[in-house]
Amino acid sequence: MPLACLTDFQAFARERLPKSTWDFIEGGADDSFTRDDNIAAFKRKLFVAEHRIRLRPRYLKNVVNVDTRTTIQGEEITAPICISPTGFHCLVWPDGEMSTARAAQAAGVCYITSTFATCALEDIAATAPRGLRWFQLYVHPDRQLSKQLVQRVESLGFKALVITVDVPKLGNRRHDIRNQLDLKLNLLLKDLRWPKEIDALAEVVAAVKGAMEVYLDGGIRTGNDVLKALALGAKCVFLGRPILWGLAYKGEDGVKELLNIIKNEFHTSMALTGCQSVADINQDMVQFSRL
């Protein structure tokens, strides 16, 4: 049966992958409440600061030619939907991050490669030479090692660094302890986050006052979620776990299929809110009502 939405990919991956791998991908730290809050925040009834937020439909607008393209850090992408840094892709597909990189290149979106990629950075760069690549960096106490790694990725054509600052200590990942899964420096996904990232988004946008681009990851599952995040000030959103679901489904083709589904959903959301371009998206596209 064809897969129709991102949660279909999730269900497939749950059935296909070994339990320890699935738990590793889906598990969060301790009670996983931050992971669950991020997902719940983007459900049909999205809440921000004790308000319900919904898309505001617009009619009699010319949406014959809806353009989902935008830019991040001056580079054009086909939609404001890119790939977050997650490690150990070879756990779910044989050539791991190389498949992810090729899918991102084909989709015309940015792929942030994790410090804990299971493929060599040289191979990732070589397999998708035209792709937009950023690199996620855990700053090592030995600054010389960090410097060498930064120089290495710069020489391979990575265009930006994404520096992780929210892991002063590793999270207590209970599923991995129970499964006796001992991956060195177990840091697949960033689960030490602000409570409900959508709440933090508005605060961050207000604080930077347009001086820099703001991105959001965590909890995005539909094209509606993407539009809501952009309406609240995000320049782009990034997908983490869903990319691994797509990879588990069909490798490169699975990731491309998953990205195509959420991009099409986003296109529909833009049309229904009367947006011809990403630049048209603003807070007027959403409506708030007190709970």
XYZ file of C-alpha atoms in Angstrom, residues 41 69 113 120 147 152 164 182 198 209 217 258:
12
model
C 2.393 21.162 19.787
C 11.344 28.222 -3.040
C 25.591 16.174 8.461
C 33.172 9.186 5.905
C 39.861 23.232 14.439
C 38.353 19.307 6.987
C 25.389 22.188 19.322
C 26.142 1.146 23.835
C 7.127 26.410 19.016
C 14.655 41.464 15.803
C 13.390 21.624 14.276
C 9.008 11.505 2.205
